[in-house]
Amino acid sequence: MRWALVKVCLAVTAMVVIAFAVPLGLVIREMASDRAFSDAERQAAMIAPALSITTDREELTRAVLSTEPGDRGRLAVHVPAPEKAADGTEGEALDIGTRRASPKDVATVRKAGRASITEVTDGFALLQPTALSTGDIAVVEVFVPEGEVSNGVATAWLILAGVGVALIVGSVAVADRLGVRMVQPAQRLAGAAHDLGEGRLGTRVPEEGPTELRSAAVAFNSMADQVVQLLANERELAADLSHRLRTPLTVLRLNAASLGEGPAADQTRAAVEQLEHEVDTIIRTAREQRPQTQGIQTGAGAGCDASEVIRERMGFWSALAEDEGREVRLAGVDRTVRIPVARPELAAALDALLGNVFRHTPEGTAFAVDVHHSGDAVIVLVSDAGPGITDPEAALARGTTNPDTVGSTGLGLDIVRRVAESTGGDLRIGRSVLGGTEVRIWIGLHGTSPDRGRRGHGRRVARRFGRPRRKEPRTTAGPATSGPS
């Protein structure tokens, strides 16, 4: 494409140069010829006054030699012989100066009475008829060398040729640059498409070049982002669905633990353990392959009543807590609290946190869930009375698995984090008033970020709801010392 553009530009420029340079060169040659013969006519007119006064040889010779062309041997005067005198004698024709034109040409001009240019040796001769006082016609001959006829023509033609060549070279250079400007973005776009087809999902195209190619690059990058997002969503969905299996698995594991001893009970517990291992493997595989995303995508108008969802999930987990002798407390869910989070997402986040309490704290450890509405955000506190988390930052690192934790994938807090961040909120881990871990979920109601100056607000809320109610203790559901899943 690049060389095709250069060839087209070369051909067009060459045609334009030829179309203008050739006629211009011919005009210059004609102008030089006209200038030379105009000067010759002016020089011939210089001798006309002398011819109108006298036809004496000596006088005319002096007049001819007094002019510049006559002094250089380029001027001649041809006076015809006069008619017979009264005494019967015939006059003599006069040829003064250097003669170059043939007598025939001179006679033709004299008879026609019009100036004429005839070709002679080494140049041209201008024959100019001039009337004498006697009524005869004399012919003034001015020699014009060939060099004067073409004076400056060669130089002008060289200049024209140089300008033409410069125009052609310049147009080729410009065409080459334009070709590069168009071809390189197209080549980059083609290469990026090939790389994307090979599976290199991070491939992007610089948005450079002509408007059309920039638009193509923007469209390609948008398409690549969509592909990455679709793959990420697919893998997130696989990981999330797998992680949601941990909730019934936790119940199954707890029920299996109460089966007592015997081959059937051991087989059941082994099967549950194997199933948990397979689920963890699926989660890790999905998370290792997925690109990093910017939180979950909720549809337009997605939302739910946080109080209703929390009451429902706490009703599920309370039955398990009773079996293990855990005290459970719930506060702040006595009124409707609308949040911009889909019901399944909030339920998955709560199950992840409460599942961590059962997985990483000893039986009998109390826990609590508190909900606080602060006007522009909803704060959900899940706290427990367990041993706490030794490294909250590592636990919050997305996709980080505590090496000391067997069976932990790190996806639980990741699910919760993405729920909070999708609303402009965040997730924090601290020490609860019950002595264990406190996980604070800040859910923005209007896409606003939490006030960084209110770091102690969640703990004050926990203390506020920490007074006993209905014989219910409270703690935050969070991972224990070994780290959350």
GROMACS .gro file of C-alpha atoms in nm:
model
  485
    1MET     CA    1   0.000   0.000   0.000
    2ARG     CA    2   0.281   0.238   0.087
    3TRP     CA    3   0.469   0.184  -0.240
    4ALA     CA    4   0.150   0.194  -0.442
    5LEU     CA    5   0.078   0.539  -0.298
    6VAL     CA    6   0.433   0.652  -0.379
    7LYS     CA    7   0.403   0.530  -0.738
    8VAL     CA    8   0.071   0.704  -0.789
    9CYS     CA    9   0.208   1.027  -0.647
   10LEU     CA   10   0.520   1.000  -0.866
   11ALA     CA   11   0.315   0.950  -1.180
   12VAL     CA   12   0.075   1.234  -1.104
   13THR     CA   13   0.352   1.477  -1.013
   14ALA     CA   14   0.554   1.387  -1.323
   15MET     CA   15   0.253   1.450  -1.547
   16VAL     CA   16   0.186   1.784  -1.383
   17VAL     CA   17   0.551   1.890  -1.414
   18ILE     CA   18   0.563   1.790  -1.781
   19ALA     CA   19   0.233   1.962  -1.854
   20PHE     CA   20   0.360   2.291  -1.715
   21ALA     CA   21   0.737   2.276  -1.777
   22VAL     CA   22   0.731   2.191  -2.150
   23PRO     CA   23   0.498   2.475  -2.257
   24LEU     CA   24   0.680   2.712  -2.025
   25GLY     CA   25   1.014   2.616  -2.180
   26LEU     CA   26   0.878   2.682  -2.529
   27VAL     CA   27   0.741   3.019  -2.420
   28ILE     CA   28   1.080   3.113  -2.277
   29ARG     CA   29   1.250   3.024  -2.605
   30GLU     CA   30   1.001   3.233  -2.801
   31MET     CA   31   1.047   3.524  -2.563
   32ALA     CA   32   1.425   3.509  -2.608
   33SER     CA   33   1.386   3.504  -2.990
   34ASP     CA   34   1.140   3.794  -2.986
   35ARG     CA   35   1.372   3.994  -2.765
   36ALA     CA   36   1.668   3.939  -2.999
   37PHE     CA   37   1.478   4.040  -3.315
   38SER     CA   38   1.313   4.335  -3.141
   39ASP     CA   39   1.661   4.465  -3.062
   40ALA     CA   40   1.756   4.408  -3.427
   41GLU     CA   41   1.456   4.613  -3.544
   42ARG     CA   42   1.554   4.893  -3.310
   43GLN     CA   43   1.909   4.887  -3.443
   44ALA     CA   44   1.781   4.893  -3.802
   45ALA     CA   45   1.569   5.198  -3.725
   46MET     CA   46   1.881   5.385  -3.612
   47ILE     CA   47   2.004   5.413  -3.973
   48ALA     CA   48   1.669   5.519  -4.120
   49PRO     CA   49   1.722   5.899  -4.064
   50ALA     CA   50   2.048   5.892  -4.256
   51LEU     CA   51   1.886   5.707  -4.548
   52SER     CA   52   1.606   5.960  -4.564
   53ILE     CA   53   1.863   6.243  -4.607
   54THR     CA   54   2.131   6.106  -4.837
   55THR     CA   55   2.236   5.810  -5.043
   56ASP     CA   56   2.602   5.913  -5.064
   57ARG     CA   57   2.829   5.616  -5.001
   58GLU     CA   58   3.071   5.801  -4.774
   59GLU     CA   59   2.796   5.955  -4.566
   60LEU     CA   60   2.613   5.626  -4.529
   61THR     CA   61   2.937   5.447  -4.446
   62ARG     CA   62   3.005   5.692  -4.164
   63ALA     CA   63   2.645   5.656  -4.040
   64VAL     CA   64   2.670   5.276  -4.041
   65LEU     CA   65   3.003   5.271  -3.857
   66SER     CA   66   2.869   5.514  -3.596
   67THR     CA   67   2.616   5.253  -3.474
   68GLU     CA   68   2.704   4.968  -3.244
   69PRO     CA   69   2.599   4.685  -3.479
   70GLY     CA   70   2.772   4.860  -3.770
   71ASP     CA   71   3.094   4.895  -3.574
   72ARG     CA   72   3.071   4.518  -3.493
   73GLY     CA   73   3.011   4.424  -3.856
   74ARG     CA   74   2.647   4.325  -3.802
   75LEU     CA   75   2.479   4.608  -3.997
   76ALA     CA   76   2.455   4.645  -4.374
   77VAL     CA   77   2.262   4.883  -4.601
   78HIS     CA   78   2.147   4.781  -4.949
   79VAL     CA   79   2.056   5.083  -5.164
   80PRO     CA   80   1.920   5.006  -5.513
   81ALA     CA   81   2.069   5.165  -5.826
   82PRO     CA   82   1.890   5.493  -5.920
   83GLU     CA   83   1.712   5.535  -6.250
   84LYS     CA   84   1.905   5.671  -6.557
   85ALA     CA   85   2.010   6.032  -6.525
   86ALA     CA   86   1.925   6.301  -6.782
   87ASP     CA   87   2.256   6.250  -6.950
   88GLY     CA   88   2.172   5.881  -6.993
   89THR     CA   89   2.414   5.747  -6.733
   90GLU     CA   90   2.298   5.473  -6.493
   91GLY     CA   91   2.351   5.491  -6.113
   92GLU     CA   92   2.528   5.226  -5.911
   93ALA     CA   93   2.366   5.013  -5.638
   94LEU     CA   94   2.522   5.054  -5.292
   95ASP     CA   95   2.601   4.772  -5.051
   96ILE     CA   96   2.748   4.922  -4.734
   97GLY     CA   97   2.861   4.700  -4.444
   98THR     CA   98   2.900   4.324  -4.414
   99ARG     CA   99   2.648   4.148  -4.632
  100ARG     CA  100   2.513   3.806  -4.525
  101ALA     CA  101   2.169   3.780  -4.683
  102SER     CA  102   2.144   3.666  -5.042
  103PRO     CA  103   2.053   3.918  -5.316
  104LYS     CA  104   1.738   3.725  -5.381
  105ASP     CA  105   1.618   3.770  -5.022
  106VAL     CA  106   1.700   4.139  -5.034
  107ALA     CA  107   1.512   4.183  -5.362
  108THR     CA  108   1.212   3.996  -5.222
  109VAL     CA  109   1.192   4.222  -4.916
  110ARG     CA  110   1.235   4.534  -5.130
  111LYS     CA  111   0.956   4.422  -5.360
  112ALA     CA  112   0.718   4.315  -5.081
  113GLY     CA  113   0.788   4.618  -4.860
  114ARG     CA  114   0.770   4.407  -4.542
  115ALA     CA  115   1.042   4.312  -4.296
  116SER     CA  116   1.164   3.957  -4.311
  117ILE     CA  117   1.394   3.725  -4.117
  118THR     CA  118   1.610   3.489  -4.312
  119GLU     CA  119   1.846   3.225  -4.191
  120VAL     CA  120   2.213   3.283  -4.267
  121THR     CA  121   2.540   3.129  -4.162
  122ASP     CA  122   2.583   3.130  -3.780
  123GLY     CA  123   2.257   3.310  -3.722
  124PHE     CA  124   1.976   3.508  -3.872
  125ALA     CA  125   1.947   3.829  -4.074
  126LEU     CA  126   1.670   4.082  -4.020
  127LEU     CA  127   1.587   4.261  -4.348
  128GLN     CA  128   1.408   4.587  -4.280
  129PRO     CA  129   1.279   4.794  -4.584
  130THR     CA  130   1.329   5.172  -4.554
  131ALA     CA  131   1.196   5.444  -4.793
  132LEU     CA  132   1.450   5.679  -4.955
  133SER     CA  133   1.398   6.043  -5.049
  134THR     CA  134   1.405   5.940  -5.414
  135GLY     CA  135   1.111   5.708  -5.362
  136ASP     CA  136   1.316   5.391  -5.387
  137ILE     CA  137   1.327   5.126  -5.115
  138ALA     CA  138   1.654   5.053  -4.938
  139VAL     CA  139   1.696   4.743  -4.725
  140VAL     CA  140   1.873   4.755  -4.390
  141GLU     CA  141   2.023   4.422  -4.290
  142VAL     CA  142   2.093   4.345  -3.920
  143PHE     CA  143   2.276   4.025  -3.837
  144VAL     CA  144   2.153   3.841  -3.523
  145PRO     CA  145   2.391   3.565  -3.402
  146GLU     CA  146   2.234   3.237  -3.310
  147GLY     CA  147   2.359   3.274  -2.954
  148GLU     CA  148   2.154   3.587  -2.902
  149VAL     CA  149   1.839   3.423  -3.032
  150SER     CA  150   1.869   3.150  -2.766
  151ASN     CA  151   2.034   3.365  -2.501
  152GLY     CA  152   1.928   3.246  -2.151
  153VAL     CA  153   1.708   2.967  -2.284
  154ALA     CA  154   1.938   2.684  -2.171
  155THR     CA  155   1.971   2.834  -1.823
  156ALA     CA  156   1.595   2.876  -1.795
  157TRP     CA  157   1.539   2.520  -1.908
  158LEU     CA  158   1.790   2.389  -1.652
  159ILE     CA  159   1.612   2.583  -1.379
  160LEU     CA  160   1.277   2.443  -1.490
  161ALA     CA  161   1.422   2.093  -1.495
  162GLY     CA  162   1.566   2.140  -1.147
  163VAL     CA  163   1.234   2.271  -1.014
  164GLY     CA  164   1.051   1.978  -1.175
  165VAL     CA  165   1.289   1.724  -1.025
  166ALA     CA  166   1.262   1.894  -0.684
  167LEU     CA  167   0.883   1.882  -0.705
  168ILE     CA  168   0.889   1.514  -0.796
  169VAL     CA  169   1.134   1.427  -0.518
  170GLY     CA  170   0.938   1.636  -0.268
  171SER     CA  171   0.607   1.480  -0.366
  172VAL     CA  172   0.756   1.131  -0.340
  173ALA     CA  173   0.894   1.211   0.006
  174VAL     CA  174   0.559   1.351   0.120
  175ALA     CA  175   0.376   1.052  -0.028
  176ASP     CA  176   0.616   0.817   0.149
  177ARG     CA  177   0.553   0.990   0.482
  178LEU     CA  178   0.180   0.985   0.425
  179GLY     CA  179   0.205   0.620   0.330
  180VAL     CA  180   0.397   0.541   0.647
  181ARG     CA  181   0.143   0.738   0.850
  182MET     CA  182  -0.137   0.528   0.706
  183VAL     CA  183   0.038   0.195   0.669
  184GLN     CA  184   0.200   0.169   1.013
  185PRO     CA  185  -0.126   0.211   1.208
  186ALA     CA  186  -0.289  -0.040   0.976
  187GLN     CA  187  -0.002  -0.284   1.030
  188ARG     CA  188  -0.021  -0.234   1.406
  189LEU     CA  189  -0.396  -0.294   1.394
  190ALA     CA  190  -0.348  -0.615   1.193
  191GLY     CA  191  -0.071  -0.733   1.427
  192ALA     CA  192  -0.283  -0.659   1.733
  193ALA     CA  193  -0.575  -0.850   1.585
  194HIS     CA  194  -0.343  -1.147   1.524
  195ASP     CA  195  -0.206  -1.127   1.880
  196LEU     CA  196  -0.556  -1.109   2.023
  197GLY     CA  197  -0.652  -1.410   1.816
  198GLU     CA  198  -0.348  -1.593   1.959
  199GLY     CA  199  -0.481  -1.532   2.309
  200ARG     CA  200  -0.270  -1.233   2.418
  201LEU     CA  201  -0.561  -1.046   2.575
  202GLY     CA  202  -0.350  -0.752   2.692
  203THR     CA  203  -0.285  -0.643   2.333
  204ARG     CA  204  -0.396  -0.288   2.258
  205VAL     CA  205  -0.344  -0.053   1.962
  206PRO     CA  206  -0.215   0.307   1.994
  207GLU     CA  207  -0.491   0.542   1.881
  208GLU     CA  208  -0.278   0.719   1.617
  209GLY     CA  209  -0.287   0.792   1.246
  210PRO     CA  210  -0.563   0.923   1.019
  211THR     CA  211  -0.913   0.971   1.156
  212GLU     CA  212  -1.044   0.648   1.009
  213LEU     CA  213  -0.758   0.440   1.150
  214ARG     CA  214  -0.790   0.612   1.490
  215SER     CA  215  -1.157   0.518   1.492
  216ALA     CA  216  -1.065   0.161   1.400
  217ALA     CA  217  -0.807   0.153   1.682
  218VAL     CA  218  -1.063   0.285   1.932
  219ALA     CA  219  -1.313   0.023   1.818
  220PHE     CA  220  -1.049  -0.253   1.839
  221ASN     CA  221  -0.943  -0.151   2.192
  222SER     CA  222  -1.307  -0.135   2.300
  223MET     CA  223  -1.365  -0.480   2.152
  224ALA     CA  224  -1.056  -0.617   2.328
  225ASP     CA  225  -1.174  -0.469   2.658
  226GLN     CA  226  -1.514  -0.627   2.606
  227VAL     CA  227  -1.353  -0.964   2.534
  228VAL     CA  228  -1.138  -0.938   2.847
  229GLN     CA  229  -1.437  -0.830   3.053
  230LEU     CA  230  -1.653  -1.112   2.922
  231LEU     CA  231  -1.383  -1.368   2.998
  232ALA     CA  232  -1.327  -1.214   3.340
  233ASN     CA  233  -1.699  -1.219   3.415
  234GLU     CA  234  -1.719  -1.581   3.303
  235ARG     CA  235  -1.432  -1.683   3.529
  236GLU     CA  236  -1.564  -1.471   3.816
  237LEU     CA  237  -1.899  -1.641   3.776
  238ALA     CA  238  -1.736  -1.983   3.784
  239ALA     CA  239  -1.537  -1.888   4.095
  240ASP     CA  240  -1.835  -1.725   4.267
  241LEU     CA  241  -2.068  -2.013   4.197
  242SER     CA  242  -1.806  -2.256   4.322
  243HIS     CA  243  -1.755  -2.049   4.635
  244ARG     CA  244  -2.126  -2.041   4.703
  245LEU     CA  245  -2.111  -2.419   4.726
  246ARG     CA  246  -1.903  -2.369   5.040
  247THR     CA  247  -2.213  -2.264   5.234
  248PRO     CA  248  -2.397  -2.596   5.199
  249LEU     CA  249  -2.062  -2.773   5.228
  250THR     CA  250  -2.007  -2.605   5.565
  251VAL     CA  251  -2.347  -2.727   5.682
  252LEU     CA  252  -2.274  -3.072   5.547
  253ARG     CA  253  -1.936  -3.080   5.721
  254LEU     CA  254  -2.088  -2.975   6.052
  255ASN     CA  255  -2.362  -3.235   6.019
  256ALA     CA  256  -2.107  -3.500   5.924
  257ALA     CA  257  -1.906  -3.415   6.235
  258SER     CA  258  -2.206  -3.504   6.450
  259LEU     CA  259  -2.253  -3.849   6.296
  260GLY     CA  260  -2.030  -4.010   6.551
  261GLU     CA  261  -1.796  -4.298   6.475
  262GLY     CA  262  -1.827  -4.577   6.225
  263PRO     CA  263  -1.741  -4.664   5.865
  264ALA     CA  264  -2.041  -4.476   5.721
  265ALA     CA  265  -1.961  -4.162   5.920
  266ASP     CA  266  -1.595  -4.175   5.822
  267GLN     CA  267  -1.686  -4.221   5.458
  268THR     CA  268  -1.927  -3.928   5.475
  269ARG     CA  269  -1.666  -3.703   5.634
  270ALA     CA  270  -1.406  -3.814   5.375
  271ALA     CA  271  -1.648  -3.742   5.093
  272VAL     CA  272  -1.721  -3.394   5.230
  273GLU     CA  273  -1.350  -3.325   5.265
  274GLN     CA  274  -1.287  -3.443   4.908
  275LEU     CA  275  -1.573  -3.227   4.781
  276GLU     CA  276  -1.434  -2.924   4.961
  277HIS     CA  277  -1.095  -2.991   4.806
  278GLU     CA  278  -1.245  -3.010   4.457
  279VAL     CA  279  -1.439  -2.686   4.508
  280ASP     CA  280  -1.121  -2.513   4.626
  281THR     CA  281  -0.940  -2.640   4.317
  282ILE     CA  282  -1.209  -2.499   4.089
  283ILE     CA  283  -1.198  -2.163   4.265
  284ARG     CA  284  -0.818  -2.137   4.246
  285THR     CA  285  -0.810  -2.237   3.881
  286ALA     CA  286  -1.073  -1.981   3.786
  287ARG     CA  287  -0.904  -1.705   3.983
  288GLU     CA  288  -0.554  -1.776   3.852
  289GLN     CA  289  -0.674  -1.747   3.493
  290ARG     CA  290  -0.897  -1.443   3.526
  291PRO     CA  291  -0.773  -1.089   3.455
  292GLN     CA  292  -0.814  -0.827   3.725
  293THR     CA  293  -1.152  -0.655   3.704
  294GLN     CA  294  -1.300  -0.342   3.852
  295GLY     CA  295  -1.555  -0.505   4.078
  296ILE     CA  296  -1.882  -0.669   3.992
  297GLN     CA  297  -2.118  -0.524   3.736
  298THR     CA  298  -2.470  -0.468   3.860
  299GLY     CA  299  -2.749  -0.402   3.619
  300ALA     CA  300  -2.940  -0.076   3.604
  301GLY     CA  301  -3.182  -0.050   3.892
  302ALA     CA  302  -3.030  -0.350   4.078
  303GLY     CA  303  -3.091  -0.332   4.453
  304CYS     CA  304  -3.246  -0.499   4.754
  305ASP     CA  305  -3.354  -0.451   5.114
  306ALA     CA  306  -3.040  -0.519   5.316
  307SER     CA  307  -3.237  -0.581   5.637
  308GLU     CA  308  -3.454  -0.848   5.477
  309VAL     CA  309  -3.157  -1.029   5.319
  310ILE     CA  310  -2.958  -1.020   5.644
  311ARG     CA  311  -3.253  -1.152   5.847
  312GLU     CA  312  -3.301  -1.435   5.598
  313ARG     CA  313  -2.935  -1.541   5.594
  314MET     CA  314  -2.901  -1.510   5.971
  315GLY     CA  315  -3.205  -1.737   6.007
  316PHE     CA  316  -3.016  -1.998   5.804
  317TRP     CA  317  -2.689  -1.967   5.998
  318SER     CA  318  -2.857  -1.944   6.339
  319ALA     CA  319  -2.960  -2.308   6.316
  320LEU     CA  320  -2.598  -2.412   6.267
  321ALA     CA  321  -2.486  -2.177   6.543
  322GLU     CA  322  -2.730  -2.340   6.784
  323ASP     CA  323  -2.587  -2.683   6.701
  324GLU     CA  324  -2.235  -2.559   6.782
  325GLY     CA  325  -2.334  -2.363   7.090
  326ARG     CA  326  -2.259  -2.023   6.941
  327GLU     CA  327  -2.433  -1.710   7.067
  328VAL     CA  328  -2.574  -1.505   6.779
  329ARG     CA  329  -2.685  -1.145   6.786
  330LEU     CA  330  -2.850  -0.935   6.518
  331ALA     CA  331  -2.913  -0.560   6.540
  332GLY     CA  332  -3.024  -0.273   6.316
  333VAL     CA  333  -3.244  -0.478   6.081
  334ASP     CA  334  -3.581  -0.366   6.220
  335ARG     CA  335  -3.644  -0.123   5.931
  336THR     CA  336  -3.613  -0.129   5.554
  337VAL     CA  337  -3.267  -0.035   5.423
  338ARG     CA  338  -3.244  -0.017   5.044
  339ILE     CA  339  -2.896  -0.058   4.895
  340PRO     CA  340  -2.777  -0.058   4.527
  341VAL     CA  341  -2.666  -0.423   4.542
  342ALA     CA  342  -2.847  -0.716   4.388
  343ARG     CA  343  -3.000  -0.956   4.638
  344PRO     CA  344  -2.790  -1.261   4.530
  345GLU     CA  345  -2.468  -1.058   4.558
  346LEU     CA  346  -2.541  -0.940   4.912
  347ALA     CA  347  -2.647  -1.290   5.017
  348ALA     CA  348  -2.322  -1.433   4.872
  349ALA     CA  349  -2.116  -1.173   5.059
  350LEU     CA  350  -2.289  -1.248   5.391
  351ASP     CA  351  -2.255  -1.623   5.341
  352ALA     CA  352  -1.883  -1.576   5.268
  353LEU     CA  353  -1.826  -1.383   5.592
  354LEU     CA  354  -2.044  -1.601   5.813
  355GLY     CA  355  -1.897  -1.913   5.656
  356ASN     CA  356  -1.552  -1.784   5.757
  357VAL     CA  357  -1.670  -1.758   6.118
  358PHE     CA  358  -1.772  -2.122   6.123
  359ARG     CA  359  -1.461  -2.236   5.935
  360HIS     CA  360  -1.195  -2.037   6.124
  361THR     CA  361  -1.323  -2.000   6.481
  362PRO     CA  362  -1.369  -2.272   6.744
  363GLU     CA  363  -1.712  -2.409   6.824
  364GLY     CA  364  -1.894  -2.198   7.082
  365THR     CA  365  -1.745  -1.870   6.953
  366ALA     CA  366  -2.009  -1.596   6.953
  367PHE     CA  367  -2.069  -1.370   6.656
  368ALA     CA  368  -2.297  -1.080   6.563
  369VAL     CA  369  -2.420  -0.880   6.265
  370ASP     CA  370  -2.504  -0.511   6.301
  371VAL     CA  371  -2.650  -0.279   6.038
  372HIS     CA  372  -2.617   0.097   6.057
  373HIS     CA  373  -2.766   0.357   5.818
  374SER     CA  374  -2.558   0.675   5.808
  375GLY     CA  375  -2.753   0.872   5.546
  376ASP     CA  376  -2.523   0.834   5.245
  377ALA     CA  377  -2.409   0.480   5.319
  378VAL     CA  378  -2.506   0.157   5.491
  379ILE     CA  379  -2.252  -0.007   5.720
  380VAL     CA  380  -2.269  -0.380   5.785
  381LEU     CA  381  -2.051  -0.503   6.073
  382VAL     CA  382  -1.980  -0.873   6.108
  383SER     CA  383  -1.783  -0.944   6.424
  384ASP     CA  384  -1.681  -1.244   6.627
  385ALA     CA  385  -1.514  -1.334   6.954
  386GLY     CA  386  -1.253  -1.555   6.795
  387PRO     CA  387  -0.872  -1.522   6.794
  388GLY     CA  388  -0.875  -1.254   6.521
  389ILE     CA  389  -0.661  -1.207   6.208
  390THR     CA  390  -0.287  -1.165   6.249
  391ASP     CA  391  -0.237  -0.986   5.912
  392PRO     CA  392  -0.550  -0.795   5.796
  393GLU     CA  393  -0.366  -0.641   5.498
  394ALA     CA  394  -0.271  -0.981   5.360
  395ALA     CA  395  -0.627  -1.100   5.413
  396LEU     CA  396  -0.759  -0.802   5.218
  397ALA     CA  397  -0.515  -0.851   4.930
  398ARG     CA  398  -0.731  -0.964   4.641
  399GLY     CA  399  -0.653  -1.319   4.537
  400THR     CA  400  -0.397  -1.368   4.818
  401THR     CA  401  -0.411  -1.700   4.997
  402ASN     CA  402  -0.257  -1.735   5.340
  403PRO     CA  403   0.009  -2.004   5.305
  404ASP     CA  404  -0.067  -2.126   5.656
  405THR     CA  405  -0.431  -2.188   5.569
  406VAL     CA  406  -0.529  -2.523   5.427
  407GLY     CA  407  -0.827  -2.502   5.192
  408SER     CA  408  -0.845  -2.121   5.183
  409THR     CA  409  -0.882  -1.961   4.840
  410GLY     CA  410  -0.903  -1.593   4.938
  411LEU     CA  411  -1.218  -1.550   4.731
  412GLY     CA  412  -1.456  -1.494   5.022
  413LEU     CA  413  -1.329  -1.147   5.109
  414ASP     CA  414  -1.281  -1.079   4.739
  415ILE     CA  415  -1.653  -1.131   4.681
  416VAL     CA  416  -1.735  -0.899   4.971
  417ARG     CA  417  -1.487  -0.639   4.855
  418ARG     CA  418  -1.630  -0.631   4.502
  419VAL     CA  419  -1.981  -0.589   4.639
  420ALA     CA  420  -1.869  -0.286   4.842
  421GLU     CA  421  -1.653  -0.133   4.570
  422SER     CA  422  -1.931  -0.164   4.313
  423THR     CA  423  -2.121   0.101   4.516
  424GLY     CA  424  -1.821   0.327   4.579
  425GLY     CA  425  -1.762   0.178   4.923
  426ASP     CA  426  -1.491  -0.041   5.068
  427LEU     CA  427  -1.407  -0.329   5.299
  428ARG     CA  428  -1.202  -0.305   5.618
  429ILE     CA  429  -1.088  -0.549   5.883
  430GLY     CA  430  -1.016  -0.461   6.243
  431ARG     CA  431  -1.048  -0.578   6.603
  432SER     CA  432  -1.403  -0.613   6.732
  433VAL     CA  433  -1.525  -0.516   7.078
  434LEU     CA  434  -1.587  -0.886   7.135
  435GLY     CA  435  -1.215  -0.942   7.110
  436GLY     CA  436  -1.204  -1.111   6.773
  437THR     CA  437  -1.229  -0.990   6.417
  438GLU     CA  438  -1.453  -0.713   6.288
  439VAL     CA  439  -1.526  -0.690   5.915
  440ARG     CA  440  -1.685  -0.363   5.811
  441ILE     CA  441  -1.865  -0.342   5.477
  442TRP     CA  442  -1.926   0.017   5.369
  443ILE     CA  443  -2.197   0.025   5.099
  444GLY     CA  444  -2.240   0.364   4.931
  445LEU     CA  445  -2.597   0.462   4.850
  446HIS     CA  446  -2.507   0.726   4.589
  447GLY     CA  447  -2.175   0.596   4.454
  448THR     CA  448  -1.984   0.800   4.719
  449SER     CA  449  -1.660   0.688   4.878
  450PRO     CA  450  -1.645   0.640   5.253
  451ASP     CA  451  -1.512   0.926   5.463
  452ARG     CA  452  -1.150   0.843   5.532
  453GLY     CA  453  -1.163   1.053   5.846
  454ARG     CA  454  -1.424   0.826   6.002
  455ARG     CA  455  -1.209   0.520   6.060
  456GLY     CA  456  -1.339   0.477   6.412
  457HIS     CA  457  -1.702   0.515   6.314
  458GLY     CA  458  -1.755   0.145   6.253
  459ARG     CA  459  -1.618   0.058   6.594
  460ARG     CA  460  -1.838   0.318   6.764
  461VAL     CA  461  -2.134   0.165   6.583
  462ALA     CA  462  -2.025  -0.179   6.707
  463ARG     CA  463  -2.013  -0.049   7.064
  464ARG     CA  464  -2.352   0.110   7.021
  465PHE     CA  465  -2.504  -0.221   6.917
  466GLY     CA  466  -2.291  -0.415   7.164
  467ARG     CA  467  -2.539  -0.386   7.453
  468PRO     CA  468  -2.724  -0.716   7.505
  469ARG     CA  469  -3.062  -0.749   7.345
  470ARG     CA  470  -3.296  -1.042   7.360
  471LYS     CA  471  -3.019  -1.249   7.517
  472GLU     CA  472  -2.811  -1.221   7.201
  473PRO     CA  473  -2.433  -1.178   7.220
  474ARG     CA  474  -2.244  -1.014   6.938
  475THR     CA  475  -1.923  -1.054   6.743
  476THR     CA  476  -1.803  -0.992   6.391
  477ALA     CA  477  -1.808  -1.269   6.140
  478GLY     CA  478  -1.462  -1.263   6.007
  479PRO     CA  479  -1.178  -1.497   5.946
  480ALA     CA  480  -0.977  -1.625   6.227
  481THR     CA  481  -0.608  -1.633   6.283
  482SER     CA  482  -0.541  -1.850   5.984
  483GLY     CA  483  -0.707  -1.607   5.742
  484PRO     CA  484  -1.034  -1.583   5.549
  485SER     CA  485  -1.134  -1.777   5.247
   0.00000   0.00000   0.00000
